[in-house]
Structures are given as structure tokens and as C-alpha cells.
Coordinates of C-alpha atoms in Angstrom, one line a residue:
X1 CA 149.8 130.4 118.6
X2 CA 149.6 129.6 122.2
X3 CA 147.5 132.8 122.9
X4 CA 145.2 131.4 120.5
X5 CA 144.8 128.1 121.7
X6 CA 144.5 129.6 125.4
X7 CA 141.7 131.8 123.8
X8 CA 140.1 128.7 122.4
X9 CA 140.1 126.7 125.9
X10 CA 138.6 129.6 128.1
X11 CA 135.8 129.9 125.2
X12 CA 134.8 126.2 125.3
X13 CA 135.2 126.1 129.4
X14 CA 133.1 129.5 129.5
X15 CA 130.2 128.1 126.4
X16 CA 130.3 124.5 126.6
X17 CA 127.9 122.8 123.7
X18 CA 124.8 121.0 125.1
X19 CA 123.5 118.4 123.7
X20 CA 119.7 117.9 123.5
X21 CA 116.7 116.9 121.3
X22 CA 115.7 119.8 118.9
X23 CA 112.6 121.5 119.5
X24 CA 110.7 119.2 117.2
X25 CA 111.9 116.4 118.8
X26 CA 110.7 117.6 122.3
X27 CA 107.2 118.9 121.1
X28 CA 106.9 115.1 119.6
X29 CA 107.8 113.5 123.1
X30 CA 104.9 116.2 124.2
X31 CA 102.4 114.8 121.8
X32 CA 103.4 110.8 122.5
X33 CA 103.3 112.0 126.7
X34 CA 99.4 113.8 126.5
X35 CA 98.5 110.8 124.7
X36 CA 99.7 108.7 127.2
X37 CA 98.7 110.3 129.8
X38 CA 96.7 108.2 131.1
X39 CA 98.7 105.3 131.3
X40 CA 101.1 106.8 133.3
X41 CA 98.5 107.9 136.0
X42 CA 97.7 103.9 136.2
X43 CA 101.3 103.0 136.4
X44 CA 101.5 105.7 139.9
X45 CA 98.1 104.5 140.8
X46 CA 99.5 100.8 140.5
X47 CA 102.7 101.5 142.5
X48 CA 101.2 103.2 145.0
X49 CA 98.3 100.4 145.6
X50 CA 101.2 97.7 145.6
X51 CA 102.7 99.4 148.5
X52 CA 99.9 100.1 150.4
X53 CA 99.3 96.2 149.6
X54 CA 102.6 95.3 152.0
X55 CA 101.3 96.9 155.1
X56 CA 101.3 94.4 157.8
X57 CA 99.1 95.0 160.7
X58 CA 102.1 94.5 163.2
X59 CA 103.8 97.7 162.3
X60 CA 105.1 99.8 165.1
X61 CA 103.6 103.2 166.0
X62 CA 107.4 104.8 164.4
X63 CA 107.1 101.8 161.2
X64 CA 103.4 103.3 160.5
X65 CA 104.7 106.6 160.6
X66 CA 107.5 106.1 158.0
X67 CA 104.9 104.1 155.9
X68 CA 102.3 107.1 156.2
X69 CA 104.5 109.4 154.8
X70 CA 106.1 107.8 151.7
X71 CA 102.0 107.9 150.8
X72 CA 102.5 111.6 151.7
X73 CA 105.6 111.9 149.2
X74 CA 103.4 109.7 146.6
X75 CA 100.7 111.6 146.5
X76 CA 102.1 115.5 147.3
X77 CA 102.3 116.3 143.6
X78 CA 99.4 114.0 142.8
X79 CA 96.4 114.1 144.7
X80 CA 96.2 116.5 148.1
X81 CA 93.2 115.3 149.7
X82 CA 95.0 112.3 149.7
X83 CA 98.5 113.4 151.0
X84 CA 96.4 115.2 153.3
X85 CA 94.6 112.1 154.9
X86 CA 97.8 111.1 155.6
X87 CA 99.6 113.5 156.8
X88 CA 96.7 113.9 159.9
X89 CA 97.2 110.0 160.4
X90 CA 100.9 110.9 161.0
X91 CA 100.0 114.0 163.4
X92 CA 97.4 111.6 165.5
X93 CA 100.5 109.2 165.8
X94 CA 103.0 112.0 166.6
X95 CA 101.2 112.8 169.3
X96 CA 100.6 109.1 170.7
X97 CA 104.3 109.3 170.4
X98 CA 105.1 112.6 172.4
X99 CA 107.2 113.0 169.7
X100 CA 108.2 116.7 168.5
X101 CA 110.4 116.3 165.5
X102 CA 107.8 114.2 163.8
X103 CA 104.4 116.4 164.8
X104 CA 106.8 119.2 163.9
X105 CA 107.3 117.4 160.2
X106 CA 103.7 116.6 160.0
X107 CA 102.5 120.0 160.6
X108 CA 105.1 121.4 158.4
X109 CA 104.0 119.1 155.6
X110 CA 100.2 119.9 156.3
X111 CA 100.8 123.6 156.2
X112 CA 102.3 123.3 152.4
X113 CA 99.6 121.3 151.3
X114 CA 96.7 123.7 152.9
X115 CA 98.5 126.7 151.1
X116 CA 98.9 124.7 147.6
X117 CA 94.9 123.6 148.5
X118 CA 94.0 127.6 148.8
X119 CA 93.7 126.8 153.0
X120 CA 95.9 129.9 153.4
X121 CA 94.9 130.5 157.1
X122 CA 94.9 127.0 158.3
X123 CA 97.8 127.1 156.5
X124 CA 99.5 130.1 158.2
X125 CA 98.2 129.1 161.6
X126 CA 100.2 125.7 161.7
X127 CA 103.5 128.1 160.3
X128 CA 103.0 130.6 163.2
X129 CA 102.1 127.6 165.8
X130 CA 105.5 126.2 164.9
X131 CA 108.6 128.0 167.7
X132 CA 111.4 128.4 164.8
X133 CA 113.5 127.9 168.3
X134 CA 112.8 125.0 169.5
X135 CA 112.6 123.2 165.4
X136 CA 115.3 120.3 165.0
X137 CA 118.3 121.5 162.6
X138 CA 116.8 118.6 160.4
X139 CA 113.5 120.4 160.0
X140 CA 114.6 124.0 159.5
X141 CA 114.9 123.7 155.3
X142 CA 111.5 122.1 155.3
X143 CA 110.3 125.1 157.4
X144 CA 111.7 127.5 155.0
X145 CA 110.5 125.8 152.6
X146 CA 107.0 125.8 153.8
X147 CA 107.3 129.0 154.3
X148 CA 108.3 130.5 150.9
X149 CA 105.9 127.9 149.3
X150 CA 103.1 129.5 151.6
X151 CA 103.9 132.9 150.0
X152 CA 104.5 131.9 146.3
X153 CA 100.9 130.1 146.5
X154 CA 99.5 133.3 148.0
X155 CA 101.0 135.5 146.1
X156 CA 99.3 133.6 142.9
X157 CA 95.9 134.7 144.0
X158 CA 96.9 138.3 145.5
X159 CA 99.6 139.8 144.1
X160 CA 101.5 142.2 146.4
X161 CA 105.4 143.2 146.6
X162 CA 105.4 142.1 150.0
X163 CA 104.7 138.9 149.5
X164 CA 107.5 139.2 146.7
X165 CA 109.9 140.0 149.8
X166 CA 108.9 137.3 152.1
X167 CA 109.7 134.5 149.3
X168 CA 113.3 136.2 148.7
X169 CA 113.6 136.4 152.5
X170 CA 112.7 132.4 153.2
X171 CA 114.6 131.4 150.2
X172 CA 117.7 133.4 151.6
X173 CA 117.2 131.4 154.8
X174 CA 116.7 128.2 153.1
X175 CA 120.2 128.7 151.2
X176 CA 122.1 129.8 154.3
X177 CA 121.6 125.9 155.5
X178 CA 121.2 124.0 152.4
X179 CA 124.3 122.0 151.4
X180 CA 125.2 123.7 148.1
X181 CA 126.5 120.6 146.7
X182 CA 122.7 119.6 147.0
X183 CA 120.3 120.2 143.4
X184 CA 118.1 121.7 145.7
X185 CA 120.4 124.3 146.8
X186 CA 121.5 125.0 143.4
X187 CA 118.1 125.2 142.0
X188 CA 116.7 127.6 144.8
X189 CA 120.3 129.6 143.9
X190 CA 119.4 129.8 140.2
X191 CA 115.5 131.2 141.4
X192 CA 116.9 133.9 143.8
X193 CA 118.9 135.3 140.6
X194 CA 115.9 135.2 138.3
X195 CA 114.1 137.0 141.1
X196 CA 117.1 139.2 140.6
X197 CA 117.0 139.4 136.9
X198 CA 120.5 138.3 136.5
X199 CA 119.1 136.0 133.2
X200 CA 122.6 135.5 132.0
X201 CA 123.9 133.8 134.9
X202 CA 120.9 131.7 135.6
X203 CA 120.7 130.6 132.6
X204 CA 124.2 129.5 132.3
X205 CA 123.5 127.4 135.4
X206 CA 120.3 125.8 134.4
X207 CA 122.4 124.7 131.3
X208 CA 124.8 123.2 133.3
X209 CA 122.2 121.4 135.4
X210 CA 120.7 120.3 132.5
X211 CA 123.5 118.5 131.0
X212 CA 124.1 116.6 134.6
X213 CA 120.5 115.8 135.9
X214 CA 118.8 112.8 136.3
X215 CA 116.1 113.0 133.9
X216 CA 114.2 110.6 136.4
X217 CA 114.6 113.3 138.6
X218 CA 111.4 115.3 139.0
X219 CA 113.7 118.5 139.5
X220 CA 114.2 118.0 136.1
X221 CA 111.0 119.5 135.2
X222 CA 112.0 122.4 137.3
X223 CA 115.1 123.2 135.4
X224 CA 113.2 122.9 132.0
X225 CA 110.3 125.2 133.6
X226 CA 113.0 128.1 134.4
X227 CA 114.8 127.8 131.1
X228 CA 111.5 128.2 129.8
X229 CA 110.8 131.7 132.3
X230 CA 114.0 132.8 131.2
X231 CA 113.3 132.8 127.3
X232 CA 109.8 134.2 128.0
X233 CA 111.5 136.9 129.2
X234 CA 113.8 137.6 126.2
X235 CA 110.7 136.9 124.1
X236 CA 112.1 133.9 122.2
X237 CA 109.0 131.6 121.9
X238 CA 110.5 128.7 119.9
X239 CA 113.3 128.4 123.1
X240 CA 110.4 129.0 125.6
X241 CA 108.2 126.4 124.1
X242 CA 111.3 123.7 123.8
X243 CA 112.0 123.9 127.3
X244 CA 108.5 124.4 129.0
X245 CA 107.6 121.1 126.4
X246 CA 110.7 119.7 128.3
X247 CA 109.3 120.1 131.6
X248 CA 105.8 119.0 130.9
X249 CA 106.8 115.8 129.5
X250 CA 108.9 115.1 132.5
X251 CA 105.6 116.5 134.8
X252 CA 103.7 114.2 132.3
X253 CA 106.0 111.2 132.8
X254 CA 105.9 111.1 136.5
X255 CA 102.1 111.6 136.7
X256 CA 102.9 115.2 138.5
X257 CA 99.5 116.9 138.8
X258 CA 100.4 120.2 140.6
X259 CA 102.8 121.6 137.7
X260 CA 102.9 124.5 136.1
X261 CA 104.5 123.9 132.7
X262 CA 101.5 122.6 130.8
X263 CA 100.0 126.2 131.4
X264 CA 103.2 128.5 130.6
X265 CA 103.1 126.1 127.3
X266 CA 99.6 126.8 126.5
X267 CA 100.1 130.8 126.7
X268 CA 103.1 130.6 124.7
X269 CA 101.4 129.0 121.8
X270 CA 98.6 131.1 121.9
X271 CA 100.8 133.9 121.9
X272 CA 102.5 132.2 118.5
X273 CA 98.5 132.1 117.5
X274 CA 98.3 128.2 117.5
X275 CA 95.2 128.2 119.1
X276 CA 93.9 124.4 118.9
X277 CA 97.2 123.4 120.4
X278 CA 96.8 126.0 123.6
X279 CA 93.4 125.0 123.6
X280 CA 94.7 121.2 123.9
X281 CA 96.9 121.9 126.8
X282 CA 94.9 124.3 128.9
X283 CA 92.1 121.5 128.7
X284 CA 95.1 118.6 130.3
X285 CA 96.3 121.4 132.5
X286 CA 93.0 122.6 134.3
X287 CA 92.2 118.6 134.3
X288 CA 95.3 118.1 136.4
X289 CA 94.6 121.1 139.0
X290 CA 91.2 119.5 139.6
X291 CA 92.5 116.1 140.2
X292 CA 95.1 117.7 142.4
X293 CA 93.2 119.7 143.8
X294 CA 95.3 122.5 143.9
X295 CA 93.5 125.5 144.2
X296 CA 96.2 128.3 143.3
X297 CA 96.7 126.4 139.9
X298 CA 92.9 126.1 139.3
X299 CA 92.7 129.9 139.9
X300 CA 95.8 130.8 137.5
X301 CA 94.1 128.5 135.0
X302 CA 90.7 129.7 135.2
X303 CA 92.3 133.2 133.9
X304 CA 94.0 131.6 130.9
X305 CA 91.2 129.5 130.3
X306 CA 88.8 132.3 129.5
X307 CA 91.1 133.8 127.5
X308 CA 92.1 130.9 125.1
X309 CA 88.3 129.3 125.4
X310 CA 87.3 132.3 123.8
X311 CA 89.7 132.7 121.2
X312 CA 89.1 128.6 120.5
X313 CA 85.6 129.5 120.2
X314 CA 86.2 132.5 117.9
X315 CA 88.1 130.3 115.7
X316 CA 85.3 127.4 116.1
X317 CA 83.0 130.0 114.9
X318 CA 84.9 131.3 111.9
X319 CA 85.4 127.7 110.9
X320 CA 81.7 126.9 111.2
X321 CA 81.0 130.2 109.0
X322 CA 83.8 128.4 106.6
X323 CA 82.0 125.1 106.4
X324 CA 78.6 126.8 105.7
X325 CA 80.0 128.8 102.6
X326 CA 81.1 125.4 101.4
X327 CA 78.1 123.5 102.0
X328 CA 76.5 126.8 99.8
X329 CA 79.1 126.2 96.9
X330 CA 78.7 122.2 97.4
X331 CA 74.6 122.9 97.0
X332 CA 75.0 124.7 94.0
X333 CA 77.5 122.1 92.5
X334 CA 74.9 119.7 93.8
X335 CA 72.0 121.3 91.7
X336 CA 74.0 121.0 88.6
X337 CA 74.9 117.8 89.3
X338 CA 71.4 116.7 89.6
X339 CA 70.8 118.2 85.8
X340 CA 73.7 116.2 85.2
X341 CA 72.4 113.1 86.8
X342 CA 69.1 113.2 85.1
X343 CA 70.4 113.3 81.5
X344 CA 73.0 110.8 82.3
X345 CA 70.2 108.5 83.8
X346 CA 67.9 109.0 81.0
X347 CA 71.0 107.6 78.7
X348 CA 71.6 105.2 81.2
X349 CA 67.7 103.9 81.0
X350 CA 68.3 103.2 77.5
X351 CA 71.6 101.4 78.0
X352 CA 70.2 99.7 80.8
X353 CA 67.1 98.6 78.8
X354 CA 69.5 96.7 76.2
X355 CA 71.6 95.2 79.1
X356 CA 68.2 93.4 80.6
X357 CA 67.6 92.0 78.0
X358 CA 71.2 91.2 77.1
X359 CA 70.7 89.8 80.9
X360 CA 68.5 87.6 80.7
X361 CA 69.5 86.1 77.5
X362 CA 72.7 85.2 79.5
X363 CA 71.0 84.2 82.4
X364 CA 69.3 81.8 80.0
X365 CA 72.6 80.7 78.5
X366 CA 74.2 79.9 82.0
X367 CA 71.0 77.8 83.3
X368 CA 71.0 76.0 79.6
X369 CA 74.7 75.8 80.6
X370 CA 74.5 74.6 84.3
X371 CA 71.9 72.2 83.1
X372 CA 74.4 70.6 80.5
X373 CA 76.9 70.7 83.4
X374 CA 74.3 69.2 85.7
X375 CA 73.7 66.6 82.9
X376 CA 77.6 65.7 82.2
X377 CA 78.1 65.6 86.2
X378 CA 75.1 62.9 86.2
X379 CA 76.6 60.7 83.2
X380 CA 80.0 60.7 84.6
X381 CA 79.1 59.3 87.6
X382 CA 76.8 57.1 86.1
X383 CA 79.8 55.6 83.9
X384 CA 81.7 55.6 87.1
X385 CA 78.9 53.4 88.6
X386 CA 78.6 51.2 85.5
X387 CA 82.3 51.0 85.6
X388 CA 82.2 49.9 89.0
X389 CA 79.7 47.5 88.1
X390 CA 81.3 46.5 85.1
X391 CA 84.4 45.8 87.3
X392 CA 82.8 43.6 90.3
X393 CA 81.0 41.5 88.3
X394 CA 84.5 40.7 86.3
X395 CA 86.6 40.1 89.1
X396 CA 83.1 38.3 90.8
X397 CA 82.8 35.9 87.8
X398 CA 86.4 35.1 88.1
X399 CA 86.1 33.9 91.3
X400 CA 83.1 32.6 90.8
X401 CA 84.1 29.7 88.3
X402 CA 87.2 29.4 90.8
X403 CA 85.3 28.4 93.3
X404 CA 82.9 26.2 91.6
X405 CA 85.4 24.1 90.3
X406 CA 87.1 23.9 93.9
X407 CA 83.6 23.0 95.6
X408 CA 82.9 20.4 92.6
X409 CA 86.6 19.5 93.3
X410 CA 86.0 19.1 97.4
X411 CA 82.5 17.1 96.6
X412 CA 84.1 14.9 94.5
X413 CA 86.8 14.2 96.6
X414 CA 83.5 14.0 99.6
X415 CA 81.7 11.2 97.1
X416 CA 84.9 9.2 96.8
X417 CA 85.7 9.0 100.4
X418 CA 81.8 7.8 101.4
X419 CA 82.3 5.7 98.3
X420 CA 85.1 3.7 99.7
X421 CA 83.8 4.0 103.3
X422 CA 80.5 2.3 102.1
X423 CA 82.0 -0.4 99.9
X424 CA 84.1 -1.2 103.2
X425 CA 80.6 -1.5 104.9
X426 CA 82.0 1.4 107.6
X427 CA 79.0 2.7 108.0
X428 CA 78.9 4.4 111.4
X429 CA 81.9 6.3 109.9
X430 CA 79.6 7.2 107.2
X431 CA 77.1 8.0 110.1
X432 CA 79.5 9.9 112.4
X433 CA 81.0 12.3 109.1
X434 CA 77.5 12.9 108.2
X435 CA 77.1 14.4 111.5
X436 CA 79.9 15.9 112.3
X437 CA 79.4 20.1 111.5
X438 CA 83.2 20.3 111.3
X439 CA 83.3 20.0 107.0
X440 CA 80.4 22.7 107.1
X441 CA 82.6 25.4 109.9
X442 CA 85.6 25.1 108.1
X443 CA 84.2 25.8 104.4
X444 CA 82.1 28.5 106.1
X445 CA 85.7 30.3 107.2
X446 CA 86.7 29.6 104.4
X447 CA 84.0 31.3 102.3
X448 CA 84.4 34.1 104.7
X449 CA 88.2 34.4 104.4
X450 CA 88.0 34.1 100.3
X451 CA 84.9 36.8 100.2
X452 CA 87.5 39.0 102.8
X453 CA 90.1 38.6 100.0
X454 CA 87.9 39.4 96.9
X455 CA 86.3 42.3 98.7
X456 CA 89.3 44.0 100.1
X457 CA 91.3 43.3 96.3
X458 CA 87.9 45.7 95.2
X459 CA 88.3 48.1 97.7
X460 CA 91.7 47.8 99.7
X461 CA 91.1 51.3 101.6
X462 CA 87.6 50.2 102.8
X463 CA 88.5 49.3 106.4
X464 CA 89.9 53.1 107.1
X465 CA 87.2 54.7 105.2
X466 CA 84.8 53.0 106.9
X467 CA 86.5 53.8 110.0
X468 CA 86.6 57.6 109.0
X469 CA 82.7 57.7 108.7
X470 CA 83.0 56.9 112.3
X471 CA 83.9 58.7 116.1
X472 CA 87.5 58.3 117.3
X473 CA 86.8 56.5 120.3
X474 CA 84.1 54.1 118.5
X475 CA 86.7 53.1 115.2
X476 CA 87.0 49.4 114.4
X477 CA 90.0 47.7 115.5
X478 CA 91.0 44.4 113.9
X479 CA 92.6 41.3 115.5
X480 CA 95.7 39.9 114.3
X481 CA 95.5 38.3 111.0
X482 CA 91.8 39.2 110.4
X483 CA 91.0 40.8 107.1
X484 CA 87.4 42.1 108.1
X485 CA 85.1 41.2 111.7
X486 CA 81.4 40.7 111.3
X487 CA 80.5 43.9 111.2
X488 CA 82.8 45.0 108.4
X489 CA 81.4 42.2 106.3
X490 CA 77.4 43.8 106.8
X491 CA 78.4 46.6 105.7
X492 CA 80.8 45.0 102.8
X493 CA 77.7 43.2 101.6
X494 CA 75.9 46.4 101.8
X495 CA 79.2 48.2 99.8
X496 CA 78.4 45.4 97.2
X497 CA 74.4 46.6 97.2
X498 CA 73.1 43.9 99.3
X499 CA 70.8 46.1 101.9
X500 CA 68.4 43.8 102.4
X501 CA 68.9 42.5 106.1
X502 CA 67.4 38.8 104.9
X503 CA 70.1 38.6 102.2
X504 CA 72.6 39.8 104.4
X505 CA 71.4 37.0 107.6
X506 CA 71.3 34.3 105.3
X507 CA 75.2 34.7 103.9
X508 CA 76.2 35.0 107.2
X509 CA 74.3 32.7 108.7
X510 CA 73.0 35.0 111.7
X511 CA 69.4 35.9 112.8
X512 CA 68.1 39.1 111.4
X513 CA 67.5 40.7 114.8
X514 CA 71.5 40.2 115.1
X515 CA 71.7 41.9 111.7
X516 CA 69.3 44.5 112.3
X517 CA 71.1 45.4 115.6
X518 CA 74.8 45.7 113.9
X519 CA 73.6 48.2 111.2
X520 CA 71.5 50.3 114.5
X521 CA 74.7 50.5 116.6
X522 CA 76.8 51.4 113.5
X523 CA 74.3 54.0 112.6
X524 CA 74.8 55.2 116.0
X525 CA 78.6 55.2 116.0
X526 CA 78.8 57.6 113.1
X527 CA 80.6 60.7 112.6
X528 CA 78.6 61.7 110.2
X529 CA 74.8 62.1 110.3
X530 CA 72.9 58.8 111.1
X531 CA 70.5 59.1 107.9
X532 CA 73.3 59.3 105.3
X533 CA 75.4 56.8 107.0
X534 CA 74.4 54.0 104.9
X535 CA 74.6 55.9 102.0
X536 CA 78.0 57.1 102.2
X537 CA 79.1 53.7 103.1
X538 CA 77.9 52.9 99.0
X539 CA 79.7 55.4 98.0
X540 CA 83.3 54.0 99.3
X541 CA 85.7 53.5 96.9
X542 CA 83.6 55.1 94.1
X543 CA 86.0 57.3 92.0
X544 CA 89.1 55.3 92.9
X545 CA 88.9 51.2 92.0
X546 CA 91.6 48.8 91.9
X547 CA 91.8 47.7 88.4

């Protein structure tokens, strides 16, 4: 029992289980990252314009050199004209310096980018003008670096064993002073053994770093490109695809222009004979070594290019040849349907013929039908009017004999008061009431106040429909303890269909030009439009009165 256990725990240590998407998954992330493309360009293209936005112009000559070349890192994998402006800004400063190490760093980062540009002598020039002897220790993994890069971009457009050599021998170098606990190290470990074609041990590793890397790392992409290499190798193309998806989307993601993943994934579904798809990325892929301007990748891609443009345009043929034979079988089907069509609209004339006239007998029908509606819209409001009518002149008469007898009641009690005044012989009392306006003033307000009360018991919502026919700012306002103001009482008269402005003067007891000029600035108050203002005034209270 314990053997077996022991044999269980040296089996799980040795093939651990690694969790990750499915291949499904990852070719879905693919799809949602080309879409988005774009968008993630902007979002480097904003970050980098926000830092170049906190450049003071009091930098120091070493502060402007350390600001020059995180624009270098930005834009290495992104744009190398770019990185390359830079990079010469920092080798004018280096010098104003007298500084070594940084012209030294400067020249080293020129050199990669002239080789990845397709600048191999310039390139090789600044290598060979570089005295390994006198580098800083700090410098020596970038100049191994440079120097293997140099021969892996050279090697892309001139394939030749030697060049094969050189890259093992700088990447030797590079590993003898990398720190191995550094992913660097272990990735440029895992490329000397597939340069070795020990497969089974890189990919072990790769696993490993798989399951421990930063996916915000861009050496992510790296380890997904060589797990992809490494399954192209043992021809499994759903594996090779999975992992070289992996690493685009990661390229993808982190607006990474000079990649190679996009291509290798293009191939391998050509290969699997999905041609639109290949097609798809070789088009993103070539788009990203011309932004780049990276010439080695322009070159690789130019190859694959022609090869899957043609096939695409094979395929865009054969499916043009399709769509012809169909538009053949659809013009045939068309020619019978026209038969078709003609009997059918010959039966359809006749039907048609029946259904006009069934038509316009309806249309009569409704019009004799709207006309009767027309007609029983007119005679209800009508009998609303009449009932209206009916219903003033009611509550009108009332009032009416009310006041009577009170004004027969007040001149009585008038005629008995002169009556005793005269039989006392007071007559300058007589003299000095006759003249005095007070009697006349008070039964005016009072007139007023009872015509107010009769009005508003006909139409208690007048005063806020009247003020709804006017402007906000221009709405009537009462005092008080006031019932209705001058104004209300025109157009309460007029409610009551006394428009003329005589009529209207005369109850009052104001001129007519005073009249004329309340209607006018009313009119001109309105909310509604100046020529129906009057009317609509009428029409207050119409379908709802206080019975």
C-alpha cells in the first residue's frame, strides 16, 4: 500500500494537471480580441499620450533620458520609427553627458530595432562599434540580446546554418549571466532546448510557466507561441492552434505589433483547410508588421500571404461559380413563377374587380357614417349649449327677482328717509345725500361682489382656466378676499356672451378705450394663439356646469 501511494505522489509531482480554458474557449477570446482590436491600440495610444503629457520642461539632461526611454519601451513592440526617434534623442543626450553606459544602452537598443526594421548593416555596424570589454556588467544581457535578436531577424530573410549557430552561441552567453530565477532566463532556457529538439522537456517547462505567469506579462505570449512551435512539431493542430490563439490574444491585448503568433495561427488553419479564418488573420497580421514597421515580419508574411490570398481567392471563385448556378436555378423558378403570377393575377383581377366595388360601397357607408357622427357630435354640443343656456338664465332669473325686490326694498327704505327729512324741512340734508356718490359706490361693489358670486357659482373653475389659457409669468393673481379683478369680470361678461365692448363699458362703468385695451393686452398674454383666445375663453366650463 505504501508503494502504491509513493507511486501515486511521484506521478502527480512528475504530471501535474493544468488548468486552462479549452480550446473553444481560447479561439472565442481570439474572436472578441480581433474585434477589439482597435480599441486596445487607442487605450496604448492614450497611455502613452498621457505620459508624454507630464513632461515638464525643467527636466534634467539624466530625467529626459529616463523619460526618452520608457517612450522607447512603449513603443518597441509597437511602432519602430517611433521607438527609433527616441532612441537617437537619447544618444544626442548620452553624448552631451559623456556618458558611456547610457550611449552604450542607446546604441544597443538602436541596433535591435534597425535589425527588426530590416537595417541589418546599420544594425551590425553599431554591434561591432560596441568593445564587449569595456560594456558595463549591467549591459552585457542586453548586448547578447541584441545580438542573437540581430541573427534571428536575419536569419528570417536569409536562411543559413550559420546564422543558426550564432543565435545558440549569444543565447549561451546570455544564460551564463542571466539570473535563472529570472522568466527571462527560463524562457531563453526552454528556446535553447527546442533549438535542441529536446520537445519533451521544454514543454514540461512551458507548462510550468504557464500555470505561474502573469498573464499581464507580455512573456506570456511567448510561452503560448512555443507551446504552439512545439505542437506544430508533433503535428497536433487543435494544441498548436489553442496555444498560438493564446498568445495572440495576449499580443492582441497589449497592442503588441511586432508578434509572430497571428501568422503561425493563420498557417495552421489553413493547413486544417479553414481558409476564411487564415485569410482573417493574415490580413490583422500583415496590418500589424506595416504599422510596426517591422520589416523581417512583413517579409515572412508576404510569403504566407501569397499562399493563402490565392487559396482565398480560389475559394472566392468557386463560390461565385456556386452563386451563379443558383441564380440559373432561381431564373428558371422565376420563369415559372411568372406563369404562376399571371394566372393568379388574372383571378385576382376578377376578385379585385368585386372588392372595388365592394370598396366603394363601404367607403360610402363610412362617409354616410362619419356624417351621422359629425351630425350627433353637432347636436350634443348643441344640447350642451342649450343646457348651458337653459341653466344661466335659471340661476340668472333667480337672482334676478332677488335683487329686485332688495333694490325696491333699499328705494323704499331711500323714499322714507327723504320723506321724513322733508316733512322735517331738513332740506340741505336732502341736498347734501342727493349729492353725495357714496349710496351709488357702495351699491356698485355691491353689484360687483353679487355678479362675482353668481358667476363663480356658474363656473367655480373659471379663474384657473382662465389662467391656463395664459403664460406662467403673465397668470392672474388675486388679492385677498377678491372673487374676480376687472379683468376677470371682461372676460366673465364675455364667458356669459356679452362681446360687445359698449355692453361690457357700460356695466362696468369704464370708457371703452379702457375696455378695448384689457381684451388687447389679454390677447397678448395668451398661451394659446391670439385669434382663438376669445373663443376658448366661451368655451370655459362647457361640458362640466355646476348644477
Amino acid at each position: 500500500m505504501k508503494k502504491y501511494f509513493l507511486f501515486l505522489t511521484i506521478i502527480l509531482f512528475c504530471f501535474p494537471v493544468y488548468a486552462l480554458d479549452s480550446t473553444d474557449t481560447i479561439l472565442s477570446k481570439l474572436n472578441d480580441a480581433l474585434r477589439n482590436k482597435e480599441r486596445y491600440v487607442q487605450l496604448k495610444e492614450e497611455r502613452i499620450l498621457n505620459f508624454k503629457k507630464i513632461k515638464s520642461d525643467d527636466l534634467t539632461k539624466e530625467q529626459e533620458y529616463n523619460y526618452n526611454k520608457t517612450l522607447y519601451t512603449e513603443y518597441q513592440k509597437f511602432n519602430s520609427d517611433s521607438a527609433i526617434f527616441y532612441v537617437k534623442k537619447n544618444l544626442k543626450l548620452s553624448g552631451e553627458l559623456q556618458n558611456k553606459d547610457l550611449k552604450d544602452q542607446a546604441e544597443l537598443q538602436l541596433a535591435t530595432l534597425y535589425s527588426s526594421s530590416g537595417k541589418y548593416r546599420e544594425s551590425e555596424a553599431l554591434l561591432k562599434g560596441i568593445n564587449k570589454k569595456e560594456l558595463s556588467k549591467t549591459l552585457l544581457p542586453q548586448y547578447y540580446e541584441a545580438y542573437r535578436e540581430f541573427y534571428e531577424h536575419y536569419v528570417a530573410n536569409s536562411y543559413d546554418e550559420i546564422y543558426i549557430q550564432q543565435i545558440r552561441r549569444y543565447r549561451d552567453s546570455l544564460l551564463e549571466i542571466l539570473d535563472p530565477k529570472t522568466l527571462k532566463y527560463k524562457i531563453n532556457l526552454i528556446q535553447r532546448h527546442i533549438s535542441y529538439k529536446r520537445f519533451g522537456i521544454a514543454q514540461k517547462k512551458l507548462m510550468q510557466l504557464l500555470q505561474t505567469a502573469d498573464q499581464d506579462n507580455t512573456q506570456y505570449a511567448m510561452i503560448g507561441y512555443l507551446l504552439g512551435s512545439i505542437y506544430e512539431t508533433k503535428h497536433q493542430s487543435e494544441l498548436r492552434k489553442k496555444y498560438y490563439a493564446l498568445s495572440a490574444v495576449s499580443d492582441i491585448k497589449h497592442a503588441i505589433k511586432d508578434n509572430a503568433s497571428l501568422q503561425e495561427l493563420a498557417l495552421a488553419y489553413f493547413e486544417t483547410g479553414d481558409v476564411d479564418m487564415a485569410y482573417k488573420l493574415t490580413q490583422s497580421a500583415i496590418a500589424d508588421a506595416l504599422f510596426c514597421n517591422v520589416q523581417f515580419r512583413t517579409l515572412q508574411m508576404s510569403e504566407v500571404y501569397s499562399i493563402i490570398n490565392t487559396a482565398y481567392l480560389e475559394r472566392e471563385a468557386k463560390r461565385k461559380m456556386q452563386l451563379q448556378l443558383y441564380l440559373l436555378f432561381i431564373s428558371i423558378l422565376s420563369v415559372f413563377l411568372i406563369v404562376a403570377v399571371i394566372y393568379v393575377y388574372k383571378q385576382m383581377k376578377k376578385v379585385s374587380k368585386i372588392r372595388g366595388e365592394l370598396f366603394i360601397t363601404s367607403q360610402k357607408l363610412a362617409e354616410l357614417n362619419q356624417d351621422i357622427t359629425e351630425t350627433n357630435n353637432q347636436l350634443q354640443e348643441r344640447n350642451a349649449q342649450l343646457s348651458e343656456s337653459n341653466h344661466i338664465k335659471e340661476e340668472y332669473i333667480a337672482h334676478f327677482f332677488n335683487l329686485c325686490s332688495t333694490y325696491i326694498n333699499k328705494l323704499e327704505n331711500y323714499r322714507i328717509i327723504l320723506n321724513k327729512k322733508a316733512t322735517a324741512k331738513q332740506f340741505d340734508e336732502i341736498y347734501k345725500i342727493l349729492k353725495s356718490t357714496t349710496l351709488v359706490d357702495n351699491e356698485l361693489e355691491e353689484l360687483y361682489k353679487n355678479f362675482d358670486i353668481i358667476f363663480l357659482n356658474l363656473y367655480p373653475t373659471f379663474v384657473k382656466d382662465f389662467n391656463a389659457l395664459l403664460i406662467n409669468e403673465e397668470q392672474i393673481v388675486l388679492k385677498q378676499g377678491e372673487l374676480l379683478n376687472t379683468e376677470l369680470r371682461i372676460f366673465a361678461l364675455i364667458r356669459l356672451g356679452i362681446t360687445d365692448s359698449v355692453k361690457i363699458a357700460a356695466f362696468l362703468r369704464y370708457s371703452l378705450s379702457t375696455i378695448y385695451n384689457y381684451r388687447t393686452r389679454a390677447r397678448n398674454k395668451a398661451a394659446v394663439s391670439r385669434n382663438d383666445f376669445e373663443e376658448m375663453v366661451m368655451r370655459i366650463g362647457l361640458i362640466s356646469l355646476k348644477v
